[in-house]
Amino acid sequence: MIDLHMHTTYSDGTDTVKELLEKAESLGLEVISITDHNTCKAYFEMEKFNVKVKYKGDIIVGCEFTTNFDNRLIEVLGYGFDYKNVNKYLGDFYNEESVSKKTNILYNRLLDKIKELDLEFHLERVRDKKFKNEFFERGIYEELVKYESNKEKLKEDVWASFSNFYRKGLTNPKSKLFINHAEFKPPIKEIVKFIHENGGIAFLAHPYQYKFEDTEEFLDKIYNEVALDGVECYYTTFSEEQTNYLLNFVKKRNLLISGGSDYHGTRKQNHNLGVGRGNLKISKDIINNQKLGKYCQ
């Protein structure tokens, strides 16, 4: 059993690197990849101790890159690259001053949207962020969803969960809540090219998690325009039908397969390490005899 998608405290997970390695060992995971958002700091930490004391399996260097494609916010999973070069690029792009400036722009855009849509909202009641890397939008969502009148004013499928609010609202060009996060992310072609230049391979992360209305058409478009090596076909929230569609998609196009739980510790419910909601259990066979397997350490 393997898990090639997980997060630590270096992005928005709750487990330290050592805690995550110990949990992977206790579950008997054969291959893992730590894929923190837009940083490779976990791998620098692993240089400082004997990893095999914590985890005896194989590790593939990884990262989840946030990118822009077709004015949509898309994630790419990179594997097997030179993490020192990649982390320098990410550190330059996501430096504190730049991130703060872009976050303030998005924050004000969202407040303007709320006012424009005449939603009931009380800024002074919005809670503080619970941790440094928490999305600022989550507290705003929790305030907005308190009022039934907002659901009447904005009849979109955005109120059921924060995931819907973010994916079907804030980052969806067709939504009245769209505030265009993608504008501040590097183009997917640039990221994929950079991963390749640094010896790695690139996978489209969790296609159905974006909650697009045109996922299948989107897959065709991104395949035709971007030099991706594979697709994350196994993922915690995917139905059997969705997984099978993706497996057929990659088979017909001779692409590679990846999969993972997207484990965040206690910050993402039912994304349990290795097993997702309990039945993920991805076989090591998906990387055997494939290009991805050669990156195991």
Short mmCIF file of C-alpha atoms in Angstrom, two decimals:
data_model
loop_
_atom_site.label_atom_id
_atom_site.label_comp_id
_atom_site.label_asym_id
_atom_site.label_seq_id
_atom_site.Cartn_x
_atom_site.Cartn_y
_atom_site.Cartn_z
CA MET A 1 0.00 0.00 0.00
CA ILE A 2 1.30 3.46 -0.92
CA ASP A 3 0.31 7.11 -0.40
CA LEU A 4 1.78 9.78 -2.65
CA HIS A 5 -0.15 12.83 -1.40
CA MET A 6 0.20 14.14 2.17
CA HIS A 7 0.99 17.33 4.07
CA THR A 8 2.97 18.36 7.15
CA THR A 9 3.18 21.47 9.32
CA TYR A 10 5.38 23.02 6.63
CA SER A 11 2.16 23.76 4.73
CA ASP A 12 -1.29 23.18 6.22
CA GLY A 13 -1.00 19.77 7.88
CA THR A 14 -0.98 19.18 11.63
CA ASP A 15 1.74 16.48 11.78
CA THR A 16 5.44 17.23 11.89
CA VAL A 17 7.68 15.40 9.43
CA LYS A 18 8.77 12.91 12.07
CA GLU A 19 5.19 12.29 13.22
CA LEU A 20 4.08 11.69 9.65
CA LEU A 21 6.92 9.26 9.00
CA GLU A 22 6.11 7.35 12.18
CA LYS A 23 2.44 7.08 11.19
CA ALA A 24 3.37 5.87 7.71
CA GLU A 25 5.58 3.21 9.29
CA SER A 26 2.86 2.11 11.71
CA LEU A 27 0.46 1.64 8.79
CA GLY A 28 2.98 -0.38 6.82
CA LEU A 29 3.01 2.00 3.86
CA GLU A 30 5.58 0.83 1.33
CA VAL A 31 6.07 4.11 -0.56
CA ILE A 32 5.14 7.67 0.40
CA SER A 33 5.62 11.19 -0.87
CA ILE A 34 5.30 14.29 1.28
CA THR A 35 3.70 16.88 -0.99
CA ASP A 36 3.41 20.10 0.98
CA HIS A 37 1.86 23.06 -0.81
CA ASN A 38 4.47 25.11 -2.65
CA THR A 39 7.41 24.15 -0.43
CA CYS A 40 9.97 21.35 -0.12
CA LYS A 41 11.12 22.18 3.41
CA ALA A 42 10.23 18.70 4.70
CA TYR A 43 13.06 17.25 2.62
CA PHE A 44 15.60 19.67 4.06
CA GLU A 45 14.56 18.55 7.54
CA MET A 46 14.99 14.90 6.56
CA GLU A 47 18.63 15.62 5.76
CA LYS A 48 19.20 16.23 9.47
CA PHE A 49 18.24 12.82 10.89
CA ASN A 50 18.28 9.13 10.03
CA VAL A 51 14.94 8.75 8.26
CA LYS A 52 15.07 4.94 8.35
CA VAL A 53 14.76 5.02 12.14
CA LYS A 54 11.30 6.58 11.69
CA TYR A 55 10.19 5.03 8.38
CA LYS A 56 11.64 1.99 6.64
CA GLY A 57 9.78 2.28 3.34
CA ASP A 58 10.65 4.22 0.19
CA ILE A 59 10.17 7.96 -0.20
CA ILE A 60 9.63 9.89 -3.43
CA VAL A 61 10.46 13.60 -3.29
CA GLY A 62 7.25 15.54 -3.93
CA CYS A 63 5.43 18.85 -3.81
CA GLU A 64 1.94 20.10 -4.62
CA PHE A 65 2.23 23.20 -6.80
CA THR A 66 -0.64 25.68 -7.09
CA THR A 67 -0.92 26.83 -10.70
CA ASN A 68 -3.05 28.74 -13.17
CA PHE A 69 -4.63 27.11 -16.21
CA ASP A 70 -7.37 28.62 -18.35
CA ASN A 71 -8.04 31.16 -15.58
CA ARG A 72 -8.69 28.30 -13.13
CA LEU A 73 -6.82 27.40 -9.99
CA ILE A 74 -5.20 23.99 -10.57
CA GLU A 75 -2.78 21.88 -8.52
CA VAL A 76 0.10 19.86 -9.95
CA LEU A 77 1.90 17.10 -8.08
CA GLY A 78 5.59 17.04 -8.91
CA TYR A 79 7.72 14.00 -8.07
CA GLY A 80 11.39 13.10 -8.18
CA PHE A 81 12.82 16.56 -8.87
CA ASP A 82 15.85 18.38 -7.43
CA TYR A 83 14.12 19.80 -4.37
CA LYS A 84 16.88 22.29 -3.59
CA ASN A 85 16.51 24.10 -6.92
CA VAL A 86 12.73 23.86 -6.84
CA ASN A 87 12.50 25.18 -3.29
CA LYS A 88 14.59 28.23 -4.20
CA TYR A 89 12.16 29.04 -7.01
CA LEU A 90 9.19 28.60 -4.69
CA GLY A 91 10.82 30.69 -1.97
CA ASP A 92 11.30 33.55 -4.43
CA PHE A 93 7.76 33.33 -5.83
CA TYR A 94 6.06 32.92 -2.45
CA ASN A 95 8.14 35.36 -0.43
CA GLU A 96 6.35 36.85 2.56
CA GLU A 97 5.98 40.37 1.14
CA SER A 98 4.52 39.16 -2.15
CA VAL A 99 2.12 36.71 -0.50
CA SER A 100 0.91 39.37 1.94
CA LYS A 101 0.25 41.85 -0.88
CA LYS A 102 -1.67 39.33 -2.99
CA THR A 103 -3.66 38.08 0.01
CA ASN A 104 -4.74 41.62 0.85
CA ILE A 105 -5.95 42.14 -2.73
CA LEU A 106 -8.01 38.94 -2.60
CA TYR A 107 -9.35 39.79 0.85
CA ASN A 108 -10.61 43.16 -0.34
CA ARG A 109 -12.05 41.64 -3.51
CA LEU A 110 -14.06 39.21 -1.42
CA LEU A 111 -15.37 41.95 0.87
CA ASP A 112 -16.38 43.94 -2.23
CA LYS A 113 -18.21 40.89 -3.64
CA ILE A 114 -20.08 40.40 -0.38
CA LYS A 115 -21.17 44.04 -0.44
CA GLU A 116 -22.08 43.90 -4.14
CA LEU A 117 -24.26 40.82 -3.57
CA ASP A 118 -25.84 42.42 -0.49
CA LEU A 119 -25.07 39.37 1.67
CA GLU A 120 -25.60 39.57 5.40
CA PHE A 121 -22.16 39.79 6.91
CA HIS A 122 -20.51 41.24 10.02
CA LEU A 123 -16.77 41.63 9.66
CA GLU A 124 -16.26 42.12 13.37
CA ARG A 125 -17.67 38.63 13.99
CA VAL A 126 -15.21 36.87 11.70
CA ARG A 127 -12.91 34.72 13.83
CA ASP A 128 -9.15 34.98 13.72
CA LYS A 129 -7.17 32.40 11.73
CA LYS A 130 -6.60 29.24 13.75
CA PHE A 131 -3.13 28.68 12.30
CA LYS A 132 -0.67 30.61 10.13
CA ASN A 133 -1.41 28.88 6.83
CA GLU A 134 -5.20 28.69 7.18
CA PHE A 135 -7.12 30.22 4.28
CA PHE A 136 -8.46 33.63 5.34
CA GLU A 137 -11.64 32.77 3.43
CA ARG A 138 -12.62 30.02 5.86
CA GLY A 139 -13.52 32.43 8.68
CA ILE A 140 -15.48 34.60 6.26
CA TYR A 141 -17.36 31.53 4.98
CA GLU A 142 -18.25 30.53 8.55
CA GLU A 143 -19.73 33.99 9.13
CA LEU A 144 -21.66 34.06 5.84
CA VAL A 145 -23.16 30.60 6.21
CA LYS A 146 -24.82 31.54 9.52
CA TYR A 147 -27.55 33.45 7.68
CA GLU A 148 -30.27 31.71 5.69
CA SER A 149 -30.92 34.94 3.78
CA ASN A 150 -27.55 34.59 2.06
CA LYS A 151 -28.64 31.29 0.55
CA GLU A 152 -31.66 33.03 -0.92
CA LYS A 153 -29.64 35.93 -2.31
CA LEU A 154 -26.97 33.72 -3.87
CA LYS A 155 -28.59 30.60 -5.26
CA GLU A 156 -25.36 28.78 -6.08
CA ASP A 157 -24.06 25.46 -4.81
CA VAL A 158 -21.51 27.14 -2.55
CA TRP A 159 -23.00 26.88 0.93
CA ALA A 160 -22.80 23.16 1.68
CA SER A 161 -19.14 23.21 2.72
CA PHE A 162 -16.05 25.38 2.69
CA SER A 163 -14.74 23.22 -0.14
CA ASN A 164 -17.78 24.16 -2.24
CA PHE A 165 -17.46 27.82 -1.25
CA TYR A 166 -13.82 27.84 -2.35
CA ARG A 167 -13.97 25.57 -5.41
CA LYS A 168 -17.45 26.35 -6.78
CA GLY A 169 -17.45 29.98 -5.70
CA LEU A 170 -14.24 31.89 -5.13
CA THR A 171 -12.12 30.11 -7.75
CA ASN A 172 -14.88 29.42 -10.29
CA PRO A 173 -14.98 31.99 -13.15
CA LYS A 174 -18.71 31.26 -13.62
CA SER A 175 -19.63 32.12 -10.03
CA LYS A 176 -20.75 35.53 -8.81
CA LEU A 177 -18.26 35.02 -5.95
CA PHE A 178 -15.26 34.62 -8.27
CA ILE A 179 -12.26 36.65 -7.05
CA ASN A 180 -9.62 35.14 -9.36
CA HIS A 181 -6.98 33.51 -7.18
CA ALA A 182 -5.47 32.07 -10.36
CA GLU A 183 -4.20 35.50 -11.38
CA PHE A 184 -1.55 35.26 -8.66
CA LYS A 185 -0.32 31.74 -9.41
CA PRO A 186 2.30 30.66 -11.97
CA PRO A 187 1.02 29.21 -15.26
CA ILE A 188 0.80 25.43 -15.26
CA LYS A 189 3.05 25.19 -18.34
CA GLU A 190 5.78 27.09 -16.48
CA ILE A 191 5.56 24.79 -13.47
CA VAL A 192 5.51 21.58 -15.52
CA LYS A 193 8.48 22.79 -17.56
CA PHE A 194 10.35 23.68 -14.38
CA ILE A 195 9.65 20.25 -12.84
CA HIS A 196 10.96 18.57 -15.99
CA GLU A 197 14.05 20.78 -16.11
CA ASN A 198 14.84 19.69 -12.56
CA GLY A 199 14.60 15.99 -13.36
CA GLY A 200 11.05 15.34 -12.16
CA ILE A 201 7.68 14.34 -13.52
CA ALA A 202 4.36 16.17 -13.25
CA PHE A 203 0.85 14.90 -12.49
CA LEU A 204 -2.49 16.68 -12.54
CA ALA A 205 -3.74 16.52 -8.96
CA HIS A 206 -7.27 15.27 -8.07
CA PRO A 207 -9.23 16.37 -11.19
CA TYR A 208 -12.70 15.84 -9.69
CA GLN A 209 -11.84 17.72 -6.50
CA TYR A 210 -12.01 21.00 -8.43
CA LYS A 211 -15.79 20.45 -8.72
CA PHE A 212 -15.90 21.65 -12.32
CA GLU A 213 -19.08 21.15 -14.29
CA ASP A 214 -16.99 20.18 -17.32
CA THR A 215 -14.30 17.95 -15.81
CA GLU A 216 -14.10 15.55 -18.75
CA GLU A 217 -13.79 18.38 -21.30
CA PHE A 218 -11.25 20.08 -19.04
CA LEU A 219 -9.16 16.88 -18.96
CA ASP A 220 -9.07 16.77 -22.76
CA LYS A 221 -8.08 20.44 -22.95
CA ILE A 222 -5.27 20.19 -20.40
CA TYR A 223 -3.94 16.99 -22.03
CA ASN A 224 -3.81 18.70 -25.42
CA GLU A 225 -2.07 21.82 -24.13
CA VAL A 226 0.18 20.75 -21.23
CA ALA A 227 3.01 18.18 -21.19
CA LEU A 228 1.81 16.34 -18.09
CA ASP A 229 3.28 12.91 -17.34
CA GLY A 230 0.27 11.54 -15.50
CA VAL A 231 -2.90 12.03 -13.47
CA GLU A 232 -3.78 11.40 -9.83
CA CYS A 233 -6.41 8.72 -10.45
CA TYR A 234 -6.85 7.46 -6.88
CA TYR A 235 -8.03 10.04 -4.34
CA THR A 236 -10.00 10.05 -1.11
CA THR A 237 -13.17 11.72 -2.40
CA PHE A 238 -13.40 10.03 -5.81
CA SER A 239 -16.26 7.67 -6.56
CA GLU A 240 -15.52 4.34 -8.21
CA GLU A 241 -16.97 5.73 -11.44
CA GLN A 242 -14.67 8.77 -11.34
CA THR A 243 -11.59 6.64 -10.65
CA ASN A 244 -12.44 4.30 -13.51
CA TYR A 245 -12.92 7.23 -15.89
CA LEU A 246 -9.48 8.57 -14.99
CA LEU A 247 -7.84 5.14 -15.30
CA ASN A 248 -9.31 4.76 -18.79
CA PHE A 249 -8.28 8.31 -19.64
CA VAL A 250 -4.61 7.73 -18.77
CA LYS A 251 -4.51 4.27 -20.34
CA LYS A 252 -5.70 5.59 -23.71
CA ARG A 253 -3.07 8.34 -23.64
CA ASN A 254 -0.20 6.30 -22.20
CA LEU A 255 0.05 8.50 -19.09
CA LEU A 256 1.25 7.50 -15.62
CA ILE A 257 -0.93 6.89 -12.56
CA SER A 258 -0.59 8.37 -9.10
CA GLY A 259 -2.78 8.41 -6.03
CA GLY A 260 -2.97 9.54 -2.45
CA SER A 261 -5.11 10.41 0.54
CA ASP A 262 -4.31 14.16 0.68
CA TYR A 263 -3.74 13.66 4.39
CA HIS A 264 -3.64 16.89 6.45
CA GLY A 265 -3.81 15.41 9.94
CA THR A 266 -6.76 16.83 11.87
CA ARG A 267 -7.38 19.67 9.41
CA LYS A 268 -9.10 17.54 6.77
CA GLN A 269 -11.73 15.09 7.93
CA ASN A 270 -11.85 11.55 6.52
CA HIS A 271 -8.62 11.97 4.55
CA ASN A 272 -6.89 9.32 6.64
CA LEU A 273 -3.30 8.44 5.84
CA GLY A 274 -3.07 5.54 3.41
CA VAL A 275 -6.77 4.70 3.40
CA GLY A 276 -8.68 7.96 2.82
CA ARG A 277 -12.23 7.33 3.99
CA GLY A 278 -11.26 3.76 4.81
CA ASN A 279 -11.09 2.01 1.46
CA LEU A 280 -8.42 3.84 -0.58
CA LYS A 281 -5.55 1.35 -0.07
CA ILE A 282 -3.55 2.10 -3.24
CA SER A 283 -1.44 -0.79 -4.49
CA LYS A 284 2.28 -0.40 -5.11
CA ASP A 285 1.58 -1.99 -8.49
CA ILE A 286 0.70 1.43 -9.93
CA ILE A 287 4.34 2.51 -9.75
CA ASN A 288 6.03 -0.83 -10.45
CA ASN A 289 7.57 -0.97 -13.94
CA GLN A 290 6.66 2.69 -14.49
CA LYS A 291 8.76 5.80 -14.68
CA LEU A 292 7.53 6.90 -11.25
CA GLY A 293 9.03 3.86 -9.57
CA LYS A 294 12.59 4.84 -10.39
CA TYR A 295 12.31 7.86 -8.10
CA CYS A 296 11.91 5.77 -4.94
CA GLN A 297 14.66 6.36 -2.41
#
